[in-house]
mmCIF file with all atom_site columns, C-alpha atoms in Angstrom:
data_model
loop_
_atom_site.group_PDB
_atom_site.id
_atom_site.type_symbol
_atom_site.label_atom_id
_atom_site.label_alt_id
_atom_site.label_comp_id
_atom_site.label_asym_id
_atom_site.label_entity_id
_atom_site.label_seq_id
_atom_site.pdbx_PDB_ins_code
_atom_site.Cartn_x
_atom_site.Cartn_y
_atom_site.Cartn_z
_atom_site.occupancy
_atom_site.B_iso_or_equiv
_atom_site.pdbx_formal_charge
_atom_site.auth_seq_id
_atom_site.auth_comp_id
_atom_site.auth_asym_id
_atom_site.auth_atom_id
_atom_site.pdbx_PDB_model_num
ATOM 1   C CA . GLU A 1 1   ? 0.000   0.000  0.000   1.00 0.00 ? 1   GLU A CA 1
ATOM 2   C CA . ASP A 1 2   ? 1.288   3.434  -0.933  1.00 0.00 ? 2   ASP A CA 1
ATOM 3   C CA . GLN A 1 3   ? 1.738   5.565  2.127   1.00 0.00 ? 3   GLN A CA 1
ATOM 4   C CA . VAL A 1 4   ? 3.814   8.293  3.730   1.00 0.00 ? 4   VAL A CA 1
ATOM 5   C CA . THR A 1 5   ? 4.666   8.259  7.427   1.00 0.00 ? 5   THR A CA 1
ATOM 6   C CA . GLN A 1 6   ? 6.097   11.188 9.348   1.00 0.00 ? 6   GLN A CA 1
ATOM 7   C CA . SER A 1 7   ? 7.760   11.106 12.743  1.00 0.00 ? 7   SER A CA 1
ATOM 8   C CA . PRO A 1 8   ? 7.649   12.336 15.360  1.00 0.00 ? 8   PRO A CA 1
ATOM 9   C CA . GLU A 1 9   ? 4.066   13.609 15.451  1.00 0.00 ? 9   GLU A CA 1
ATOM 10  C CA . ALA A 1 10  ? 5.155   16.498 17.649  1.00 0.00 ? 10  ALA A CA 1
ATOM 11  C CA . LEU A 1 11  ? 8.526   17.943 18.585  1.00 0.00 ? 11  LEU A CA 1
ATOM 12  C CA . ARG A 1 12  ? 9.384   20.556 21.177  1.00 0.00 ? 12  ARG A CA 1
ATOM 13  C CA . LEU A 1 13  ? 12.778  22.232 20.921  1.00 0.00 ? 13  LEU A CA 1
ATOM 14  C CA . GLN A 1 14  ? 14.553  25.019 22.711  1.00 0.00 ? 14  GLN A CA 1
ATOM 15  C CA . GLU A 1 15  ? 15.705  27.869 20.523  1.00 0.00 ? 15  GLU A CA 1
ATOM 16  C CA . GLY A 1 16  ? 19.054  26.883 19.040  1.00 0.00 ? 16  GLY A CA 1
ATOM 17  C CA . GLU A 1 17  ? 18.541  23.146 19.624  1.00 0.00 ? 17  GLU A CA 1
ATOM 18  C CA . SER A 1 18  ? 19.030  21.417 16.260  1.00 0.00 ? 18  SER A CA 1
ATOM 19  C CA . SER A 1 19  ? 17.019  18.336 15.298  1.00 0.00 ? 19  SER A CA 1
ATOM 20  C CA . SER A 1 20  ? 15.614  16.323 12.379  1.00 0.00 ? 20  SER A CA 1
ATOM 21  C CA . LEU A 1 21  ? 12.147  15.377 11.154  1.00 0.00 ? 21  LEU A CA 1
ATOM 22  C CA . ASN A 1 22  ? 11.627  12.098 9.346   1.00 0.00 ? 22  ASN A CA 1
ATOM 23  C CA . CYS A 1 23  ? 9.453   11.176 6.373   1.00 0.00 ? 23  CYS A CA 1
ATOM 24  C CA . SER A 1 24  ? 9.412   7.528  5.293   1.00 0.00 ? 24  SER A CA 1
ATOM 25  C CA . TYR A 1 25  ? 7.492   6.343  2.265   1.00 0.00 ? 25  TYR A CA 1
ATOM 26  C CA . THR A 1 26  ? 6.339   3.236  0.459   1.00 0.00 ? 26  THR A CA 1
ATOM 27  C CA . VAL A 1 27  ? 5.112   4.790  -2.772  1.00 0.00 ? 27  VAL A CA 1
ATOM 28  C CA . SER A 1 28  ? 5.627   3.120  -6.126  1.00 0.00 ? 28  SER A CA 1
ATOM 29  C CA . GLY A 1 29  ? 7.213   5.086  -8.902  1.00 0.00 ? 29  GLY A CA 1
ATOM 30  C CA . LEU A 1 30  ? 8.545   8.004  -6.881  1.00 0.00 ? 30  LEU A CA 1
ATOM 31  C CA . ARG A 1 31  ? 8.534   11.093 -9.061  1.00 0.00 ? 31  ARG A CA 1
ATOM 32  C CA . GLY A 1 32  ? 9.304   13.615 -6.348  1.00 0.00 ? 32  GLY A CA 1
ATOM 33  C CA . LEU A 1 33  ? 9.253   14.252 -2.623  1.00 0.00 ? 33  LEU A CA 1
ATOM 34  C CA . PHE A 1 34  ? 8.024   17.579 -1.300  1.00 0.00 ? 34  PHE A CA 1
ATOM 35  C CA . TRP A 1 35  ? 8.271   19.395 2.008   1.00 0.00 ? 35  TRP A CA 1
ATOM 36  C CA . TYR A 1 36  ? 5.749   22.011 3.054   1.00 0.00 ? 36  TYR A CA 1
ATOM 37  C CA . ARG A 1 37  ? 5.367   24.236 6.075   1.00 0.00 ? 37  ARG A CA 1
ATOM 38  C CA . GLN A 1 38  ? 1.888   24.953 7.384   1.00 0.00 ? 38  GLN A CA 1
ATOM 39  C CA . ASP A 1 39  ? 0.933   27.575 9.932   1.00 0.00 ? 39  ASP A CA 1
ATOM 40  C CA . PRO A 1 40  ? -2.355  27.200 11.845  1.00 0.00 ? 40  PRO A CA 1
ATOM 41  C CA . GLY A 1 41  ? -5.405  27.982 9.710   1.00 0.00 ? 41  GLY A CA 1
ATOM 42  C CA . LYS A 1 42  ? -3.350  28.581 6.569   1.00 0.00 ? 42  LYS A CA 1
ATOM 43  C CA . GLY A 1 43  ? -2.526  26.641 3.438   1.00 0.00 ? 43  GLY A CA 1
ATOM 44  C CA . PRO A 1 44  ? 0.749   24.690 3.191   1.00 0.00 ? 44  PRO A CA 1
ATOM 45  C CA . GLU A 1 45  ? 3.707   26.727 1.982   1.00 0.00 ? 45  GLU A CA 1
ATOM 46  C CA . PHE A 1 46  ? 6.099   25.014 -0.409  1.00 0.00 ? 46  PHE A CA 1
ATOM 47  C CA . LEU A 1 47  ? 9.660   24.513 0.871   1.00 0.00 ? 47  LEU A CA 1
ATOM 48  C CA . PHE A 1 48  ? 11.559  21.921 -1.172  1.00 0.00 ? 48  PHE A CA 1
ATOM 49  C CA . THR A 1 49  ? 11.329  19.343 -3.925  1.00 0.00 ? 49  THR A CA 1
ATOM 50  C CA . LEU A 1 50  ? 13.702  16.360 -4.027  1.00 0.00 ? 50  LEU A CA 1
ATOM 51  C CA . TYR A 1 51  ? 13.800  14.026 -6.998  1.00 0.00 ? 51  TYR A CA 1
ATOM 52  C CA . SER A 1 52  ? 16.474  11.389 -6.437  1.00 0.00 ? 52  SER A CA 1
ATOM 53  C CA . ALA A 1 53  ? 18.348  9.618  -3.648  1.00 0.00 ? 53  ALA A CA 1
ATOM 54  C CA . GLY A 1 54  ? 21.347  11.596 -2.469  1.00 0.00 ? 54  GLY A CA 1
ATOM 55  C CA . GLU A 1 55  ? 19.844  14.951 -3.356  1.00 0.00 ? 55  GLU A CA 1
ATOM 56  C CA . GLU A 1 56  ? 19.961  17.761 -0.795  1.00 0.00 ? 56  GLU A CA 1
ATOM 57  C CA . LYS A 1 57  ? 18.300  21.198 -0.699  1.00 0.00 ? 57  LYS A CA 1
ATOM 58  C CA . GLU A 1 58  ? 18.869  24.043 1.764   1.00 0.00 ? 58  GLU A CA 1
ATOM 59  C CA . LYS A 1 59  ? 16.976  27.154 2.714   1.00 0.00 ? 59  LYS A CA 1
ATOM 60  C CA . GLU A 1 60  ? 18.039  29.269 5.665   1.00 0.00 ? 60  GLU A CA 1
ATOM 61  C CA . ARG A 1 61  ? 17.992  26.972 8.719   1.00 0.00 ? 61  ARG A CA 1
ATOM 62  C CA . LEU A 1 62  ? 16.369  24.067 6.863   1.00 0.00 ? 62  LEU A CA 1
ATOM 63  C CA . LYS A 1 63  ? 18.054  21.282 4.931   1.00 0.00 ? 63  LYS A CA 1
ATOM 64  C CA . ALA A 1 64  ? 16.211  18.431 3.245   1.00 0.00 ? 64  ALA A CA 1
ATOM 65  C CA . THR A 1 65  ? 17.808  15.143 2.243   1.00 0.00 ? 65  THR A CA 1
ATOM 66  C CA . LEU A 1 66  ? 16.500  12.101 0.399   1.00 0.00 ? 66  LEU A CA 1
ATOM 67  C CA . THR A 1 67  ? 17.325  8.396  0.411   1.00 0.00 ? 67  THR A CA 1
ATOM 68  C CA . LYS A 1 68  ? 15.541  5.543  -1.340  1.00 0.00 ? 68  LYS A CA 1
ATOM 69  C CA . LYS A 1 69  ? 13.188  4.985  1.585   1.00 0.00 ? 69  LYS A CA 1
ATOM 70  C CA . GLU A 1 70  ? 13.007  8.245  3.502   1.00 0.00 ? 70  GLU A CA 1
ATOM 71  C CA . SER A 1 71  ? 13.669  11.931 3.698   1.00 0.00 ? 71  SER A CA 1
ATOM 72  C CA . PHE A 1 72  ? 14.909  14.076 6.545   1.00 0.00 ? 72  PHE A CA 1
ATOM 73  C CA . LEU A 1 73  ? 14.270  17.723 7.235   1.00 0.00 ? 73  LEU A CA 1
ATOM 74  C CA . HIS A 1 74  ? 17.145  18.992 9.355   1.00 0.00 ? 74  HIS A CA 1
ATOM 75  C CA . ILE A 1 75  ? 16.570  22.161 11.352  1.00 0.00 ? 75  ILE A CA 1
ATOM 76  C CA . THR A 1 76  ? 19.731  23.909 12.484  1.00 0.00 ? 76  THR A CA 1
ATOM 77  C CA . ALA A 1 77  ? 19.607  26.350 15.422  1.00 0.00 ? 77  ALA A CA 1
ATOM 78  C CA . PRO A 1 78  ? 15.829  26.826 15.154  1.00 0.00 ? 78  PRO A CA 1
ATOM 79  C CA . LYS A 1 79  ? 14.069  30.031 16.144  1.00 0.00 ? 79  LYS A CA 1
ATOM 80  C CA . PRO A 1 80  ? 10.539  30.442 17.561  1.00 0.00 ? 80  PRO A CA 1
ATOM 81  C CA . GLU A 1 81  ? 9.326   31.586 14.125  1.00 0.00 ? 81  GLU A CA 1
ATOM 82  C CA . ASP A 1 82  ? 10.148  28.106 12.796  1.00 0.00 ? 82  ASP A CA 1
ATOM 83  C CA . SER A 1 83  ? 7.252   26.762 14.861  1.00 0.00 ? 83  SER A CA 1
ATOM 84  C CA . ALA A 1 84  ? 4.740   25.208 12.449  1.00 0.00 ? 84  ALA A CA 1
ATOM 85  C CA . THR A 1 85  ? 3.566   21.866 11.123  1.00 0.00 ? 85  THR A CA 1
ATOM 86  C CA . TYR A 1 86  ? 5.877   20.393 8.503   1.00 0.00 ? 86  TYR A CA 1
ATOM 87  C CA . LEU A 1 87  ? 4.257   18.194 5.890   1.00 0.00 ? 87  LEU A CA 1
ATOM 88  C CA . CYS A 1 88  ? 5.893   15.689 3.598   1.00 0.00 ? 88  CYS A CA 1
ATOM 89  C CA . ALA A 1 89  ? 4.309   14.616 0.315   1.00 0.00 ? 89  ALA A CA 1
ATOM 90  C CA . VAL A 1 90  ? 5.332   12.050 -2.271  1.00 0.00 ? 90  VAL A CA 1
ATOM 91  C CA . LEU A 1 91  ? 4.308   12.123 -5.913  1.00 0.00 ? 91  LEU A CA 1
ATOM 92  C CA . GLY A 1 92  ? 3.775   8.604  -7.255  1.00 0.00 ? 92  GLY A CA 1
ATOM 93  C CA . PHE A 1 93  ? 2.734   7.651  -10.764 1.00 0.00 ? 93  PHE A CA 1
ATOM 94  C CA . ASN A 1 94  ? -0.146  10.121 -10.906 1.00 0.00 ? 94  ASN A CA 1
ATOM 95  C CA . LYS A 1 95  ? -1.081  11.071 -7.379  1.00 0.00 ? 95  LYS A CA 1
ATOM 96  C CA . PHE A 1 96  ? 0.235   12.900 -4.328  1.00 0.00 ? 96  PHE A CA 1
ATOM 97  C CA . TYR A 1 97  ? 0.426   11.120 -0.980  1.00 0.00 ? 97  TYR A CA 1
ATOM 98  C CA . PHE A 1 98  ? 0.676   13.258 2.137   1.00 0.00 ? 98  PHE A CA 1
ATOM 99  C CA . GLY A 1 99  ? 2.009   12.413 5.564   1.00 0.00 ? 99  GLY A CA 1
ATOM 100 C CA . SER A 1 100 ? 0.147   13.542 8.670   1.00 0.00 ? 100 SER A CA 1
ATOM 101 C CA . GLY A 1 101 ? 2.828   16.086 9.543   1.00 0.00 ? 101 GLY A CA 1
ATOM 102 C CA . THR A 1 102 ? 5.188   16.921 12.394  1.00 0.00 ? 102 THR A CA 1
ATOM 103 C CA . LYS A 1 103 ? 4.126   19.751 14.656  1.00 0.00 ? 103 LYS A CA 1
ATOM 104 C CA . LEU A 1 104 ? 7.235   21.672 15.681  1.00 0.00 ? 104 LEU A CA 1
ATOM 105 C CA . ASN A 1 105 ? 7.240   24.006 18.668  1.00 0.00 ? 105 ASN A CA 1
ATOM 106 C CA . VAL A 1 106 ? 10.372  26.053 19.284  1.00 0.00 ? 106 VAL A CA 1
ATOM 107 C CA . LYS A 1 107 ? 10.556  27.700 22.693  1.00 0.00 ? 107 LYS A CA 1
ATOM 108 C CA . PRO A 1 108 ? 12.564  30.908 23.212  1.00 0.00 ? 108 PRO A CA 1
ATOM 109 C CA . LYS B 2 1   ? 2.840   36.590 -9.708  1.00 0.00 ? 1   LYS B CA 1
ATOM 110 C CA . ALA B 2 2   ? -0.358  36.186 -7.710  1.00 0.00 ? 2   ALA B CA 1
ATOM 111 C CA . GLY B 2 3   ? -0.763  32.994 -5.749  1.00 0.00 ? 3   GLY B CA 1
ATOM 112 C CA . VAL B 2 4   ? -3.673  30.602 -5.528  1.00 0.00 ? 4   VAL B CA 1
ATOM 113 C CA . THR B 2 5   ? -6.837  32.293 -4.319  1.00 0.00 ? 5   THR B CA 1
ATOM 114 C CA . GLN B 2 6   ? -9.807  30.639 -2.681  1.00 0.00 ? 6   GLN B CA 1
ATOM 115 C CA . THR B 2 7   ? -13.208 32.064 -1.877  1.00 0.00 ? 7   THR B CA 1
ATOM 116 C CA . PRO B 2 8   ? -14.846 32.320 0.481   1.00 0.00 ? 8   PRO B CA 1
ATOM 117 C CA . ARG B 2 9   ? -12.319 32.022 3.280   1.00 0.00 ? 9   ARG B CA 1
ATOM 118 C CA . TYR B 2 10  ? -14.904 31.052 5.878   1.00 0.00 ? 10  TYR B CA 1
ATOM 119 C CA . LEU B 2 11  ? -18.322 29.424 5.656   1.00 0.00 ? 11  LEU B CA 1
ATOM 120 C CA . ILE B 2 12  ? -20.888 28.332 8.194   1.00 0.00 ? 12  ILE B CA 1
ATOM 121 C CA . LYS B 2 13  ? -23.657 26.019 7.014   1.00 0.00 ? 13  LYS B CA 1
ATOM 122 C CA . THR B 2 14  ? -26.192 23.716 8.581   1.00 0.00 ? 14  THR B CA 1
ATOM 123 C CA . ARG B 2 15  ? -26.662 20.014 7.987   1.00 0.00 ? 15  ARG B CA 1
ATOM 124 C CA . GLY B 2 16  ? -28.470 19.188 4.772   1.00 0.00 ? 16  GLY B CA 1
ATOM 125 C CA . GLN B 2 17  ? -27.435 22.348 2.963   1.00 0.00 ? 17  GLN B CA 1
ATOM 126 C CA . GLN B 2 18  ? -25.070 22.459 0.029   1.00 0.00 ? 18  GLN B CA 1
ATOM 127 C CA . VAL B 2 19  ? -21.991 24.594 -0.527  1.00 0.00 ? 19  VAL B CA 1
ATOM 128 C CA . THR B 2 20  ? -19.817 25.708 -3.438  1.00 0.00 ? 20  THR B CA 1
ATOM 129 C CA . LEU B 2 21  ? -16.181 26.647 -3.009  1.00 0.00 ? 21  LEU B CA 1
ATOM 130 C CA . SER B 2 22  ? -14.086 28.434 -5.598  1.00 0.00 ? 22  SER B CA 1
ATOM 131 C CA . CYS B 2 23  ? -10.403 28.299 -6.516  1.00 0.00 ? 23  CYS B CA 1
ATOM 132 C CA . SER B 2 24  ? -8.370  30.407 -8.934  1.00 0.00 ? 24  SER B CA 1
ATOM 133 C CA . PRO B 2 25  ? -4.976  28.855 -9.726  1.00 0.00 ? 25  PRO B CA 1
ATOM 134 C CA . ILE B 2 26  ? -1.707  30.646 -10.319 1.00 0.00 ? 26  ILE B CA 1
ATOM 135 C CA . SER B 2 27  ? -1.694  32.313 -13.699 1.00 0.00 ? 27  SER B CA 1
ATOM 136 C CA . GLY B 2 28  ? -0.545  29.814 -16.330 1.00 0.00 ? 28  GLY B CA 1
ATOM 137 C CA . HIS B 2 29  ? -1.251  26.787 -14.169 1.00 0.00 ? 29  HIS B CA 1
ATOM 138 C CA . ARG B 2 30  ? -3.766  24.419 -15.687 1.00 0.00 ? 30  ARG B CA 1
ATOM 139 C CA . SER B 2 31  ? -4.036  21.699 -13.052 1.00 0.00 ? 31  SER B CA 1
ATOM 140 C CA . VAL B 2 32  ? -6.095  22.104 -9.889  1.00 0.00 ? 32  VAL B CA 1
ATOM 141 C CA . SER B 2 33  ? -6.374  19.640 -7.027  1.00 0.00 ? 33  SER B CA 1
ATOM 142 C CA . TRP B 2 34  ? -8.665  19.737 -4.013  1.00 0.00 ? 34  TRP B CA 1
ATOM 143 C CA . TYR B 2 35  ? -7.945  18.415 -0.538  1.00 0.00 ? 35  TYR B CA 1
ATOM 144 C CA . GLN B 2 36  ? -9.845  18.113 2.703   1.00 0.00 ? 36  GLN B CA 1
ATOM 145 C CA . GLN B 2 37  ? -7.857  18.676 5.884   1.00 0.00 ? 37  GLN B CA 1
ATOM 146 C CA . THR B 2 38  ? -9.090  17.692 9.336   1.00 0.00 ? 38  THR B CA 1
ATOM 147 C CA . PRO B 2 39  ? -7.152  17.283 12.597  1.00 0.00 ? 39  PRO B CA 1
ATOM 148 C CA . GLY B 2 40  ? -7.856  13.562 12.720  1.00 0.00 ? 40  GLY B CA 1
ATOM 149 C CA . GLN B 2 41  ? -7.349  12.593 9.069   1.00 0.00 ? 41  GLN B CA 1
ATOM 150 C CA . GLY B 2 42  ? -4.759  15.044 7.843   1.00 0.00 ? 42  GLY B CA 1
ATOM 151 C CA . LEU B 2 43  ? -4.760  15.981 4.155   1.00 0.00 ? 43  LEU B CA 1
ATOM 152 C CA . GLN B 2 44  ? -7.142  13.820 2.129   1.00 0.00 ? 44  GLN B CA 1
ATOM 153 C CA . PHE B 2 45  ? -7.157  14.032 -1.672  1.00 0.00 ? 45  PHE B CA 1
ATOM 154 C CA . LEU B 2 46  ? -10.542 14.827 -3.199  1.00 0.00 ? 46  LEU B CA 1
ATOM 155 C CA . PHE B 2 47  ? -9.957  15.224 -6.942  1.00 0.00 ? 47  PHE B CA 1
ATOM 156 C CA . GLU B 2 48  ? -7.742  16.709 -9.609  1.00 0.00 ? 48  GLU B CA 1
ATOM 157 C CA . TYR B 2 49  ? -8.741  18.603 -12.736 1.00 0.00 ? 49  TYR B CA 1
ATOM 158 C CA . PHE B 2 50  ? -6.780  19.409 -15.857 1.00 0.00 ? 50  PHE B CA 1
ATOM 159 C CA . SER B 2 51  ? -8.159  21.027 -18.992 1.00 0.00 ? 51  SER B CA 1
ATOM 160 C CA . GLU B 2 52  ? -11.707 20.848 -17.621 1.00 0.00 ? 52  GLU B CA 1
ATOM 161 C CA . THR B 2 53  ? -11.440 17.065 -17.131 1.00 0.00 ? 53  THR B CA 1
ATOM 162 C CA . GLN B 2 54  ? -11.295 15.171 -13.864 1.00 0.00 ? 54  GLN B CA 1
ATOM 163 C CA . ARG B 2 55  ? -8.078  13.144 -13.920 1.00 0.00 ? 55  ARG B CA 1
ATOM 164 C CA . ASN B 2 56  ? -8.113  11.629 -10.477 1.00 0.00 ? 56  ASN B CA 1
ATOM 165 C CA . LYS B 2 57  ? -10.572 11.126 -7.691  1.00 0.00 ? 57  LYS B CA 1
ATOM 166 C CA . GLY B 2 58  ? -10.081 10.250 -4.043  1.00 0.00 ? 58  GLY B CA 1
ATOM 167 C CA . ASN B 2 59  ? -12.259 8.055  -1.853  1.00 0.00 ? 59  ASN B CA 1
ATOM 168 C CA . PHE B 2 60  ? -15.053 10.475 -1.066  1.00 0.00 ? 60  PHE B CA 1
ATOM 169 C CA . PRO B 2 61  ? -18.794 9.966  -1.521  1.00 0.00 ? 61  PRO B CA 1
ATOM 170 C CA . GLY B 2 62  ? -20.632 11.318 -4.532  1.00 0.00 ? 62  GLY B CA 1
ATOM 171 C CA . ARG B 2 63  ? -21.836 14.282 -2.472  1.00 0.00 ? 63  ARG B CA 1
ATOM 172 C CA . PHE B 2 64  ? -18.456 15.796 -3.266  1.00 0.00 ? 64  PHE B CA 1
ATOM 173 C CA . SER B 2 65  ? -18.130 16.991 -6.828  1.00 0.00 ? 65  SER B CA 1
ATOM 174 C CA . GLY B 2 66  ? -16.097 19.483 -8.772  1.00 0.00 ? 66  GLY B CA 1
ATOM 175 C CA . ARG B 2 67  ? -15.549 21.077 -12.097 1.00 0.00 ? 67  ARG B CA 1
ATOM 176 C CA . GLN B 2 68  ? -13.029 23.189 -13.925 1.00 0.00 ? 68  GLN B CA 1
ATOM 177 C CA . PHE B 2 69  ? -13.676 26.012 -16.339 1.00 0.00 ? 69  PHE B CA 1
ATOM 178 C CA . SER B 2 70  ? -11.852 26.937 -19.529 1.00 0.00 ? 70  SER B CA 1
ATOM 179 C CA . ASN B 2 71  ? -9.866  29.616 -17.659 1.00 0.00 ? 71  ASN B CA 1
ATOM 180 C CA . SER B 2 72  ? -8.620  26.883 -15.250 1.00 0.00 ? 72  SER B CA 1
ATOM 181 C CA . ARG B 2 73  ? -10.664 28.202 -12.345 1.00 0.00 ? 73  ARG B CA 1
ATOM 182 C CA . SER B 2 74  ? -12.251 25.399 -10.377 1.00 0.00 ? 74  SER B CA 1
ATOM 183 C CA . GLU B 2 75  ? -15.204 24.900 -8.086  1.00 0.00 ? 75  GLU B CA 1
ATOM 184 C CA . MET B 2 76  ? -16.088 22.124 -5.731  1.00 0.00 ? 76  MET B CA 1
ATOM 185 C CA . ASN B 2 77  ? -19.537 21.405 -4.441  1.00 0.00 ? 77  ASN B CA 1
ATOM 186 C CA . VAL B 2 78  ? -20.669 19.475 -1.405  1.00 0.00 ? 78  VAL B CA 1
ATOM 187 C CA . SER B 2 79  ? -24.336 18.558 -1.227  1.00 0.00 ? 79  SER B CA 1
ATOM 188 C CA . THR B 2 80  ? -26.369 17.389 1.751   1.00 0.00 ? 80  THR B CA 1
ATOM 189 C CA . LEU B 2 81  ? -23.781 18.573 4.239   1.00 0.00 ? 81  LEU B CA 1
ATOM 190 C CA . GLU B 2 82  ? -22.962 16.452 7.277   1.00 0.00 ? 82  GLU B CA 1
ATOM 191 C CA . LEU B 2 83  ? -21.294 17.460 10.520  1.00 0.00 ? 83  LEU B CA 1
ATOM 192 C CA . GLY B 2 84  ? -18.221 15.463 9.497   1.00 0.00 ? 84  GLY B CA 1
ATOM 193 C CA . ASP B 2 85  ? -17.721 17.685 6.463   1.00 0.00 ? 85  ASP B CA 1
ATOM 194 C CA . SER B 2 86  ? -16.422 20.439 8.725   1.00 0.00 ? 86  SER B CA 1
ATOM 195 C CA . ALA B 2 87  ? -12.841 20.931 7.595   1.00 0.00 ? 87  ALA B CA 1
ATOM 196 C CA . LEU B 2 88  ? -10.320 23.150 5.896   1.00 0.00 ? 88  LEU B CA 1
ATOM 197 C CA . TYR B 2 89  ? -10.685 22.703 2.136   1.00 0.00 ? 89  TYR B CA 1
ATOM 198 C CA . LEU B 2 90  ? -7.491  23.378 0.249   1.00 0.00 ? 90  LEU B CA 1
ATOM 199 C CA . CYS B 2 91  ? -6.946  23.972 -3.405  1.00 0.00 ? 91  CYS B CA 1
ATOM 200 C CA . ALA B 2 92  ? -3.559  23.429 -5.022  1.00 0.00 ? 92  ALA B CA 1
ATOM 201 C CA . SER B 2 93  ? -2.418  24.384 -8.494  1.00 0.00 ? 93  SER B CA 1
ATOM 202 C CA . SER B 2 94  ? 0.394   23.072 -10.645 1.00 0.00 ? 94  SER B CA 1
ATOM 203 C CA . SER B 2 95  ? 1.570   23.616 -14.172 1.00 0.00 ? 95  SER B CA 1
ATOM 204 C CA . GLY B 2 96  ? 0.387   20.240 -15.403 1.00 0.00 ? 96  GLY B CA 1
ATOM 205 C CA . PRO B 2 97  ? -1.274  16.998 -14.398 1.00 0.00 ? 97  PRO B CA 1
ATOM 206 C CA . GLY B 2 98  ? 0.545   15.100 -11.657 1.00 0.00 ? 98  GLY B CA 1
ATOM 207 C CA . ALA B 2 99  ? 3.635   17.044 -12.488 1.00 0.00 ? 99  ALA B CA 1
ATOM 208 C CA . ASP B 2 100 ? 6.083   18.881 -10.334 1.00 0.00 ? 100 ASP B CA 1
ATOM 209 C CA . THR B 2 101 ? 5.173   21.099 -7.446  1.00 0.00 ? 101 THR B CA 1
ATOM 210 C CA . GLN B 2 102 ? 1.742   21.927 -6.110  1.00 0.00 ? 102 GLN B CA 1
ATOM 211 C CA . TYR B 2 103 ? 1.162   25.377 -4.664  1.00 0.00 ? 103 TYR B CA 1
ATOM 212 C CA . PHE B 2 104 ? -1.616  25.716 -2.131  1.00 0.00 ? 104 PHE B CA 1
ATOM 213 C CA . GLY B 2 105 ? -4.158  28.418 -1.529  1.00 0.00 ? 105 GLY B CA 1
ATOM 214 C CA . PRO B 2 106 ? -5.093  29.713 1.918   1.00 0.00 ? 106 PRO B CA 1
ATOM 215 C CA . GLY B 2 107 ? -8.058  27.351 2.171   1.00 0.00 ? 107 GLY B CA 1
ATOM 216 C CA . THR B 2 108 ? -11.747 27.677 2.934   1.00 0.00 ? 108 THR B CA 1
ATOM 217 C CA . ARG B 2 109 ? -12.753 26.874 6.492   1.00 0.00 ? 109 ARG B CA 1
ATOM 218 C CA . LEU B 2 110 ? -16.158 25.164 6.389   1.00 0.00 ? 110 LEU B CA 1
ATOM 219 C CA . THR B 2 111 ? -18.113 24.685 9.586   1.00 0.00 ? 111 THR B CA 1
ATOM 220 C CA . VAL B 2 112 ? -21.266 22.558 9.491   1.00 0.00 ? 112 VAL B CA 1
ATOM 221 C CA . LEU B 2 113 ? -23.676 23.029 12.395  1.00 0.00 ? 113 LEU B CA 1
#
């Protein structure tokens, strides 16, 4: 069964405390893996697209990596404004599969 | 370049009523997908339209329907509303069918009383 699993469900960090979010997938015919950030009551905001194992993308304090079975979103020295839910999505043959998200809370 | 717009942003309806939500994709984008988001179920795929044709459909009852117009704008309709239909309805646009990145709108918050 095609599915995307994100862990942990929730993560609390102190400001400056680096960590990683995980997205594992069992989707046939991977055509792309996407990370989004979603603030409460708003639509998901696009962050990264990864297409092949070994690929990495960076944006400010965020770095996304991809292997054949999973992706990691590394957050370096997070700030309170990084608090949000981070969603992972995988594009299979003709359909997007979304994970349930990781809710990140960064305390000052 | 303007982003994806959705109207209305908020709706309150009662059980049994019907509702129509609207989505205007990013200029030049021809593919529109709709999702339902609830705290318990996360993002659930409803359907995808490209060139006025439904390309994909999720596992939702027939009360949920949609259409796309020649200018790529899309509408979704929910008839005979149930309490469980309360959710954030998100529209996403992309340049083509099942291709590349989807960009989301701000969503329509539907509350069914």
